[in-house]
Tab-separated table of C-alpha atoms in Angstrom:
chain	number	residue	atom	x	y	z
A	4	UNK	CA	-0.024	-0.007	-0.013
A	5	UNK	CA	2.790	2.379	0.773
A	6	UNK	CA	4.472	1.773	-2.548
A	7	UNK	CA	1.140	2.535	-4.257
A	8	UNK	CA	0.798	5.852	-2.342
A	9	UNK	CA	4.405	6.699	-3.110
A	10	UNK	CA	3.772	6.012	-6.863
A	11	UNK	CA	0.722	8.181	-6.822
A	12	UNK	CA	2.525	11.066	-5.059
A	13	UNK	CA	5.431	10.782	-7.552
A	14	UNK	CA	3.032	10.900	-10.503
A	15	UNK	CA	1.225	13.965	-9.147
A	16	UNK	CA	4.519	15.656	-8.422
A	17	UNK	CA	5.837	15.144	-11.952
A	18	UNK	CA	2.580	16.673	-13.298
A	19	UNK	CA	2.409	19.585	-10.861
A	20	UNK	CA	6.023	20.715	-11.627
A	21	UNK	CA	5.463	20.500	-15.420
A	22	UNK	CA	5.785	23.951	-17.123
A	23	UNK	CA	2.656	23.038	-19.285
A	24	UNK	CA	0.572	22.288	-16.251
A	25	UNK	CA	1.579	25.340	-14.394
A	26	UNK	CA	0.890	27.514	-17.472
A	27	UNK	CA	-2.429	25.925	-18.039
A	28	UNK	CA	-3.592	26.440	-14.476
A	29	UNK	CA	-2.570	30.084	-14.716
A	30	UNK	CA	-4.381	30.566	-18.048
A	31	UNK	CA	-7.502	28.887	-16.771
A	32	UNK	CA	-7.566	31.217	-13.688
A	33	UNK	CA	-7.122	34.237	-15.890
A	34	UNK	CA	-9.822	33.118	-18.483
A	35	UNK	CA	-12.360	32.196	-15.754
A	36	UNK	CA	-11.658	34.865	-13.139
A	37	UNK	CA	-15.380	35.473	-12.724
A	38	UNK	CA	-15.798	31.960	-11.348
A	39	UNK	CA	-12.906	32.584	-8.779
A	40	UNK	CA	-14.341	35.893	-7.815
A	41	UNK	CA	-17.761	34.298	-7.289
A	42	UNK	CA	-16.313	31.578	-5.068
A	43	UNK	CA	-14.502	34.223	-2.977
A	44	UNK	CA	-17.633	36.383	-2.638
A	45	UNK	CA	-18.431	36.093	1.084
A	46	UNK	CA	-21.851	37.781	0.691
A	47	UNK	CA	-23.262	35.208	-1.700
A	48	UNK	CA	-24.726	31.944	-0.473
A	49	UNK	CA	-23.568	28.513	-1.610
A	50	UNK	CA	-26.754	28.017	-3.771
A	51	UNK	CA	-26.061	31.439	-5.434
A	52	UNK	CA	-22.509	30.602	-6.152
A	53	UNK	CA	-23.446	27.212	-7.601
A	54	UNK	CA	-26.117	28.714	-9.726
A	55	UNK	CA	-23.696	31.320	-11.185
A	56	UNK	CA	-21.220	28.619	-11.977
A	57	UNK	CA	-23.814	26.402	-13.622
A	58	UNK	CA	-24.982	29.357	-15.712
A	59	UNK	CA	-21.408	30.390	-16.599
A	60	UNK	CA	-20.466	26.947	-17.885
A	61	UNK	CA	-23.872	26.200	-19.466
A	62	UNK	CA	-24.885	26.526	-23.093
A	63	UNK	CA	-23.165	29.652	-24.826
A	64	UNK	CA	-24.758	31.155	-27.837
A	65	UNK	CA	-22.594	32.765	-30.656
A	66	UNK	CA	-24.053	34.824	-33.568
A	67	UNK	CA	-22.030	34.292	-36.773
A	68	UNK	CA	-23.481	35.802	-40.080
A	69	UNK	CA	-26.922	35.957	-38.514
A	70	UNK	CA	-26.763	32.325	-37.545
A	71	UNK	CA	-26.960	31.269	-33.908
A	72	UNK	CA	-24.623	28.617	-32.746
A	73	UNK	CA	-24.868	26.915	-29.368
A	74	UNK	CA	-21.871	25.238	-27.716
A	75	UNK	CA	-21.193	23.911	-24.225
A	76	UNK	CA	-19.628	26.476	-21.952
A	77	UNK	CA	-17.532	23.656	-20.317
A	78	UNK	CA	-15.748	23.139	-23.702
A	79	UNK	CA	-15.252	26.870	-24.654
A	80	UNK	CA	-14.575	28.451	-21.182
A	81	UNK	CA	-13.185	25.418	-19.384
A	82	UNK	CA	-10.916	23.777	-22.012
A	83	UNK	CA	-10.473	25.586	-25.404
A	84	UNK	CA	-10.075	29.121	-24.127
A	85	UNK	CA	-7.449	28.356	-21.488
A	86	UNK	CA	-5.645	26.021	-23.947
A	87	UNK	CA	-5.343	28.895	-26.534
A	88	UNK	CA	-4.061	31.289	-23.852
A	89	UNK	CA	-1.516	28.613	-22.687
A	90	UNK	CA	-0.340	28.175	-26.239
A	91	UNK	CA	0.125	31.889	-26.668
A	92	UNK	CA	2.092	32.181	-23.361
A	93	UNK	CA	4.410	29.223	-24.097
A	94	UNK	CA	5.108	29.713	-27.852
A	95	UNK	CA	4.137	33.223	-28.990
A	96	UNK	CA	5.078	35.379	-25.949
A	97	UNK	CA	8.861	34.247	-25.960
A	98	UNK	CA	9.095	35.196	-29.606
A	99	UNK	CA	7.784	38.673	-28.836
A	100	UNK	CA	9.842	39.074	-25.634
A	101	UNK	CA	13.253	37.952	-26.938
A	102	UNK	CA	13.856	40.967	-29.393
A	103	UNK	CA	12.559	43.370	-26.682
A	104	UNK	CA	14.924	41.940	-24.097
A	105	UNK	CA	17.875	42.109	-26.557
A	106	UNK	CA	16.946	45.684	-27.448
A	107	UNK	CA	16.796	46.552	-23.773
A	108	UNK	CA	20.212	45.083	-23.069
A	109	UNK	CA	21.685	46.881	-26.031
A	110	UNK	CA	20.324	50.158	-24.882
A	111	UNK	CA	21.584	49.604	-21.322
A	112	UNK	CA	25.101	48.783	-22.756
A	113	UNK	CA	25.025	51.911	-24.945
A	114	UNK	CA	23.980	54.134	-21.999
A	115	UNK	CA	26.769	52.539	-19.843
A	116	UNK	CA	29.236	53.282	-22.711
A	117	UNK	CA	28.091	56.890	-22.971
A	118	UNK	CA	28.301	57.386	-19.183
A	119	UNK	CA	31.897	55.909	-19.179
A	120	UNK	CA	32.935	58.110	-22.067
A	121	UNK	CA	31.568	61.160	-20.205
A	122	UNK	CA	33.401	60.204	-17.052
A	123	UNK	CA	36.598	59.655	-18.883
A	124	UNK	CA	36.276	63.039	-20.617
A	125	UNK	CA	35.477	64.908	-17.385
A	126	UNK	CA	38.156	67.159	-16.031
A	127	UNK	CA	39.153	67.000	-12.289
A	128	UNK	CA	38.195	69.940	-10.151
A	129	UNK	CA	40.848	71.804	-8.233
A	130	UNK	CA	39.798	70.040	-5.011
A	131	UNK	CA	39.866	66.668	-6.619
A	132	UNK	CA	43.342	67.316	-7.970
A	133	UNK	CA	44.461	68.176	-4.539
A	134	UNK	CA	43.054	65.031	-3.157
A	135	UNK	CA	44.681	62.968	-5.805
A	136	UNK	CA	48.106	64.617	-5.260
A	137	UNK	CA	47.650	63.959	-1.509
A	138	UNK	CA	46.990	60.270	-2.072
A	139	UNK	CA	50.008	60.062	-4.432
A	140	UNK	CA	52.275	61.605	-1.788
A	141	UNK	CA	50.919	59.149	0.870
A	142	UNK	CA	51.616	56.188	-1.444
A	143	UNK	CA	55.117	57.531	-2.193
A	144	UNK	CA	55.696	57.959	1.504
A	145	UNK	CA	54.598	54.431	2.333
A	146	UNK	CA	56.772	53.183	-0.541
A	147	UNK	CA	59.782	54.915	0.950
A	148	UNK	CA	59.058	53.418	4.282
A	149	UNK	CA	58.873	49.841	2.851
A	150	UNK	CA	61.976	50.438	0.836
A	151	UNK	CA	63.888	51.532	4.020
A	152	UNK	CA	62.639	48.433	5.799
A	153	UNK	CA	63.989	46.293	3.055
A	154	UNK	CA	67.327	48.012	2.959
A	155	UNK	CA	67.708	47.320	6.717
A	156	UNK	CA	66.793	43.823	6.314
A	157	UNK	CA	69.219	43.354	3.413
A	158	UNK	CA	71.929	44.936	5.484
A	159	UNK	CA	71.122	42.572	8.409
A	160	UNK	CA	71.140	39.507	6.206
A	161	UNK	CA	74.533	40.646	4.614
A	162	UNK	CA	76.019	41.023	7.987
A	163	UNK	CA	74.700	37.401	8.997
A	164	UNK	CA	76.328	35.952	5.762
A	165	UNK	CA	79.577	37.641	6.544
A	166	UNK	CA	79.500	36.218	10.097
A	167	UNK	CA	78.739	32.719	8.824
A	168	UNK	CA	81.546	32.923	6.305
A	169	UNK	CA	83.976	34.052	9.051
A	170	UNK	CA	82.776	31.208	11.339
A	171	UNK	CA	83.074	28.696	8.521
A	172	UNK	CA	86.668	29.673	7.916
A	173	UNK	CA	87.392	29.105	11.609
A	174	UNK	CA	86.425	25.428	11.630
A	175	UNK	CA	88.658	22.603	10.251
A	176	UNK	CA	87.303	21.194	7.023
A	177	UNK	CA	87.457	17.676	8.365
A	178	UNK	CA	85.207	18.515	11.202
A	179	UNK	CA	82.691	20.271	8.979
A	180	UNK	CA	82.641	17.312	6.482
A	181	UNK	CA	82.001	14.822	9.385
A	182	UNK	CA	79.223	16.986	10.822
A	183	UNK	CA	80.862	17.024	14.217
A	184	UNK	CA	80.790	20.850	14.504
A	185	UNK	CA	78.291	22.953	12.773
A	186	UNK	CA	78.494	26.811	12.353
A	187	UNK	CA	75.834	28.786	14.300
A	188	UNK	CA	72.550	29.008	12.454
A	189	UNK	CA	70.861	32.454	12.056
A	190	UNK	CA	67.293	32.717	13.202
A	191	UNK	CA	65.023	33.118	10.228
A	192	UNK	CA	61.894	35.325	10.050
A	193	UNK	CA	58.593	34.436	8.435
A	194	UNK	CA	59.438	35.444	4.893
A	195	UNK	CA	63.020	34.036	5.074
A	196	UNK	CA	61.757	30.696	6.177
A	197	UNK	CA	59.229	30.657	3.329
A	198	UNK	CA	61.856	31.531	0.710
A	199	UNK	CA	64.128	28.855	2.189
A	200	UNK	CA	61.756	25.988	1.906
A	201	UNK	CA	59.619	26.913	-1.042
A	202	UNK	CA	61.576	25.061	-3.687
A	203	UNK	CA	61.585	21.939	-1.579
A	204	UNK	CA	57.820	22.114	-0.932
A	205	UNK	CA	57.187	22.496	-4.660
A	206	UNK	CA	59.392	19.498	-5.398
A	207	UNK	CA	57.521	17.205	-2.938
A	208	UNK	CA	55.164	14.580	-4.356
A	209	UNK	CA	51.588	14.284	-3.120
A	210	UNK	CA	52.042	12.901	0.333
A	211	UNK	CA	52.202	13.667	4.104
A	212	UNK	CA	55.230	15.422	5.413
A	213	UNK	CA	56.529	17.454	8.418
A	214	UNK	CA	58.805	20.478	8.623
A	215	UNK	CA	62.022	18.496	9.272
A	216	UNK	CA	61.563	16.814	5.831
A	217	UNK	CA	62.295	20.116	4.229
A	218	UNK	CA	65.813	20.334	5.841
A	219	UNK	CA	68.991	18.123	5.598
A	220	UNK	CA	69.560	16.009	8.639
A	221	UNK	CA	72.569	18.023	9.664
A	222	UNK	CA	70.769	21.428	9.266
A	223	UNK	CA	67.802	20.149	11.309
A	224	UNK	CA	70.127	18.745	14.040
A	225	UNK	CA	72.041	22.020	14.195
A	226	UNK	CA	68.822	23.925	15.206
A	227	UNK	CA	68.068	24.507	18.887
A	228	UNK	CA	64.801	23.228	20.228
A	229	UNK	CA	63.513	26.800	20.583
A	230	UNK	CA	64.272	27.469	16.885
A	231	UNK	CA	62.589	24.281	15.799
A	232	UNK	CA	59.508	25.268	17.733
A	233	UNK	CA	59.623	28.850	16.350
A	234	UNK	CA	60.066	27.543	12.774
A	235	UNK	CA	57.180	25.124	13.239
A	236	UNK	CA	54.843	28.004	14.199
A	237	UNK	CA	56.046	30.185	11.253
A	238	UNK	CA	55.665	27.310	8.804
A	239	UNK	CA	52.089	26.619	10.054
A	240	UNK	CA	51.337	30.349	9.577
A	241	UNK	CA	52.719	30.199	5.999
A	242	UNK	CA	50.476	27.189	5.193
A	243	UNK	CA	47.407	28.751	6.743
A	244	UNK	CA	48.100	31.949	4.783
A	245	UNK	CA	48.109	29.935	1.477
A	246	UNK	CA	51.770	30.516	0.507
A	247	UNK	CA	52.164	26.977	-0.814
A	248	UNK	CA	49.796	25.714	-3.438
A	249	UNK	CA	48.037	22.419	-2.469
A	250	UNK	CA	49.510	22.276	1.042
A	251	UNK	CA	47.115	21.870	3.950
A	252	UNK	CA	47.241	20.964	7.629
A	253	UNK	CA	46.883	17.190	8.198
A	254	UNK	CA	47.224	15.795	11.683
A	255	UNK	CA	49.435	15.504	14.731
A	256	UNK	CA	52.217	12.991	14.255
A	257	UNK	CA	54.848	11.449	16.567
A	258	UNK	CA	55.880	13.743	19.454
A	259	UNK	CA	52.808	15.999	18.764
A	260	UNK	CA	54.562	17.299	15.586
A	261	UNK	CA	52.315	18.923	13.099
A	262	UNK	CA	51.931	16.974	9.926
A	263	UNK	CA	51.116	18.473	6.575
A	264	UNK	CA	49.602	17.116	3.355
A	265	UNK	CA	50.275	18.139	-0.231
A	266	UNK	CA	47.557	17.626	-2.703
A	267	UNK	CA	48.211	18.245	-6.346
A	268	UNK	CA	44.724	18.501	-7.841
A	269	UNK	CA	45.916	19.485	-11.341
A	270	UNK	CA	47.727	16.506	-12.894
A	271	UNK	CA	50.714	16.950	-15.224
A	272	UNK	CA	48.481	15.748	-18.084
A	273	UNK	CA	45.943	18.523	-17.415
A	274	UNK	CA	48.878	21.087	-17.314
A	275	UNK	CA	50.078	19.568	-20.630
A	276	UNK	CA	46.656	19.880	-22.178
A	277	UNK	CA	46.435	23.520	-20.977
A	278	UNK	CA	49.820	24.349	-22.709
A	279	UNK	CA	48.627	22.623	-25.907
A	280	UNK	CA	45.477	24.738	-25.812
A	281	UNK	CA	47.559	27.840	-25.335
A	282	UNK	CA	49.817	26.926	-28.175
A	283	UNK	CA	46.772	26.385	-30.460
A	284	UNK	CA	44.983	29.703	-29.563
A	285	UNK	CA	48.000	31.910	-29.109
A	286	UNK	CA	50.669	31.396	-31.799
A	287	UNK	CA	54.001	33.300	-31.738
A	288	UNK	CA	52.982	35.844	-34.423
A	289	UNK	CA	50.367	37.645	-32.271
A	290	UNK	CA	53.066	38.473	-29.650
A	291	UNK	CA	55.588	41.320	-29.663
A	292	UNK	CA	58.359	38.871	-28.860
A	293	UNK	CA	59.047	35.245	-27.886
A	294	UNK	CA	59.914	36.364	-24.405
A	295	UNK	CA	56.505	38.034	-23.969
A	296	UNK	CA	54.798	34.915	-25.091
A	297	UNK	CA	56.788	32.743	-22.705
A	298	UNK	CA	56.132	35.001	-19.861
A	299	UNK	CA	52.336	35.289	-20.391
A	300	UNK	CA	51.809	31.568	-20.989
A	301	UNK	CA	54.003	30.629	-17.969
A	302	UNK	CA	52.091	33.094	-15.712
A	303	UNK	CA	48.650	31.719	-16.730
A	304	UNK	CA	49.734	27.932	-16.525
A	305	UNK	CA	51.150	28.662	-13.011
A	306	UNK	CA	47.814	30.340	-12.084
A	307	UNK	CA	45.876	27.277	-13.257
A	308	UNK	CA	47.913	24.960	-11.004
A	309	UNK	CA	47.586	27.321	-8.019
A	310	UNK	CA	43.791	27.714	-8.363
A	311	UNK	CA	43.034	24.142	-9.405
A	312	UNK	CA	41.656	25.121	-12.796
A	313	UNK	CA	41.323	22.130	-15.095
A	314	UNK	CA	41.693	22.151	-18.887
A	315	UNK	CA	37.848	22.105	-19.459
A	316	UNK	CA	37.382	25.092	-17.018
A	317	UNK	CA	40.253	26.888	-18.741
A	318	UNK	CA	38.563	26.390	-22.109
A	319	UNK	CA	35.372	27.929	-20.868
A	320	UNK	CA	37.125	30.817	-19.299
A	321	UNK	CA	39.074	31.411	-22.421
A	322	UNK	CA	35.806	31.525	-24.407
A	323	UNK	CA	34.374	34.142	-22.025
A	324	UNK	CA	37.492	36.326	-22.544
A	325	UNK	CA	37.359	36.030	-26.323
A	326	UNK	CA	33.649	36.811	-26.326
A	327	UNK	CA	33.944	39.926	-24.157
A	328	UNK	CA	33.091	38.154	-20.856
A	329	UNK	CA	29.592	37.005	-21.868
A	330	UNK	CA	28.400	33.741	-23.447
A	331	UNK	CA	25.572	31.223	-23.339
A	332	UNK	CA	25.331	27.512	-22.741
A	333	UNK	CA	24.698	26.828	-26.347
A	334	UNK	CA	27.820	28.772	-27.420
A	335	UNK	CA	29.915	26.905	-24.797
A	336	UNK	CA	28.588	23.546	-26.030
A	337	UNK	CA	29.489	24.489	-29.658
A	338	UNK	CA	32.936	25.566	-28.568
A	339	UNK	CA	33.622	22.031	-27.281
A	340	UNK	CA	32.372	20.551	-30.601
A	341	UNK	CA	30.198	17.792	-28.967
A	342	UNK	CA	33.113	16.505	-26.775
A	343	UNK	CA	31.097	17.260	-23.555
A	344	UNK	CA	27.638	16.129	-22.724
A	345	UNK	CA	25.043	18.436	-21.100
A	346	UNK	CA	25.668	16.746	-17.654
A	347	UNK	CA	29.520	17.191	-17.979
A	348	UNK	CA	29.040	20.706	-19.081
A	349	UNK	CA	26.695	21.541	-16.202
A	350	UNK	CA	29.165	19.948	-13.714
A	351	UNK	CA	32.051	22.166	-15.017
A	352	UNK	CA	29.882	25.311	-14.954
A	353	UNK	CA	28.864	24.464	-11.322
A	354	UNK	CA	32.498	24.167	-10.449
A	355	UNK	CA	33.162	27.659	-11.896
A	356	UNK	CA	30.199	28.962	-9.984
A	357	UNK	CA	31.459	27.477	-6.751
A	358	UNK	CA	34.769	29.258	-7.377
A	359	UNK	CA	32.561	32.399	-7.932
A	360	UNK	CA	34.222	32.985	-11.342
A	361	UNK	CA	30.882	33.101	-13.341
A	362	UNK	CA	27.301	34.386	-12.972
A	363	UNK	CA	24.240	33.269	-14.808
A	364	UNK	CA	21.020	35.341	-15.284
A	365	UNK	CA	18.160	34.840	-17.764
A	366	UNK	CA	20.041	32.183	-19.673
A	367	UNK	CA	23.163	34.381	-20.117
A	368	UNK	CA	26.412	33.320	-18.442
A	369	UNK	CA	29.095	35.921	-17.757
A	370	UNK	CA	32.274	36.434	-15.888
A	371	UNK	CA	31.719	37.641	-12.265
A	372	UNK	CA	33.673	40.437	-10.723
A	373	UNK	CA	35.943	37.811	-9.162
A	374	UNK	CA	36.224	36.175	-12.636
A	375	UNK	CA	37.177	39.441	-14.258
A	376	UNK	CA	39.849	40.027	-11.506
A	377	UNK	CA	41.136	36.485	-12.083
A	378	UNK	CA	41.420	37.159	-15.858
A	379	UNK	CA	43.551	40.227	-15.161
A	380	UNK	CA	45.677	38.633	-12.448
A	381	UNK	CA	46.387	35.421	-14.425
A	382	UNK	CA	47.141	37.163	-17.594
A	383	UNK	CA	44.236	35.703	-19.458
A	384	UNK	CA	42.759	39.049	-20.260
A	385	UNK	CA	46.046	40.151	-21.890
A	386	UNK	CA	46.093	37.018	-23.861
A	387	UNK	CA	42.524	37.610	-25.011
A	388	UNK	CA	43.342	41.208	-26.139
A	389	UNK	CA	46.301	39.877	-28.266
A	390	UNK	CA	44.117	37.188	-29.815
A	391	UNK	CA	41.197	39.602	-30.696
A	392	UNK	CA	43.715	42.133	-32.120
A	393	UNK	CA	45.075	39.476	-34.423
A	394	UNK	CA	41.513	38.477	-35.400
């Protein structure tokens, strides 16, 4: 019995969520609004309401060329009329609405361009010029402060290197080779530690590791316990800050040491496919030089790895950039040439939505503000400009 009830519920649900059913119910309500108004009339009695409904759906007379024709009201007002209105809403109305909507979007874009042109042509007032000069001075002052800090840091590191070189010359080579005596190790800051271990982190395969794996055995032994603890805190801070692509906190290991896990979501095959796509769309002749091409393609490939952008996601983002940031599902499907099914395409679009790189409204899919920022940061916008200039 439960199975029968579930089957009936599923059948009714499929019918109620059908666009045709919803459109027909709406059309019937509009066509027969007098019946609904009569039912909602609190002053009328039940017999009066039933009498009105019987008369409304009774025999209807039509005069055509002096001839009287009688038809059932149930057929005209209950079935044929709402069906005609449903047909108009589903098939005719979209044909009329589409050019109006396109015209509206074109006008909005034209108005936006006019507004942008006026804003670009507007001269700054004296007060605005003063504010701009003040902001430039503040930025220059901050830049000088940062430059001074870096000069102090460089001088400190240079002094440390000189001290180490002097200490190294004071030890017998045999003792240094055997690892019996190690020169004193300088204490590294956050950025120095990151620069020291970055290449070793990038060279690691996908696995769990701990901070000591990034040092040689002698270098790790030469560190004091306090330095090891301090470096452990700094490295954890670097990982949480996102300095190392694909590296996340894992678990506590032996001796309560923090373990980390490296996850490479983009495979070497995906990266190779991205590079092949770049070679196909961006030949050498559209660039000013071979160095410019190498720099741009390397920047974008590295960005794909860092942000876990697969070759299919890259293809869609490239299409958006080439089309001015706007596209449709049909254009994207044609771009892939039938290589992707609708289900696969929806999955990729959902991944891009989860990354907040695209928005979709009224069947139009476009780059979001975050997606536009991504295109600039990754160099994809520059690649698109060069491609369109060639075209």
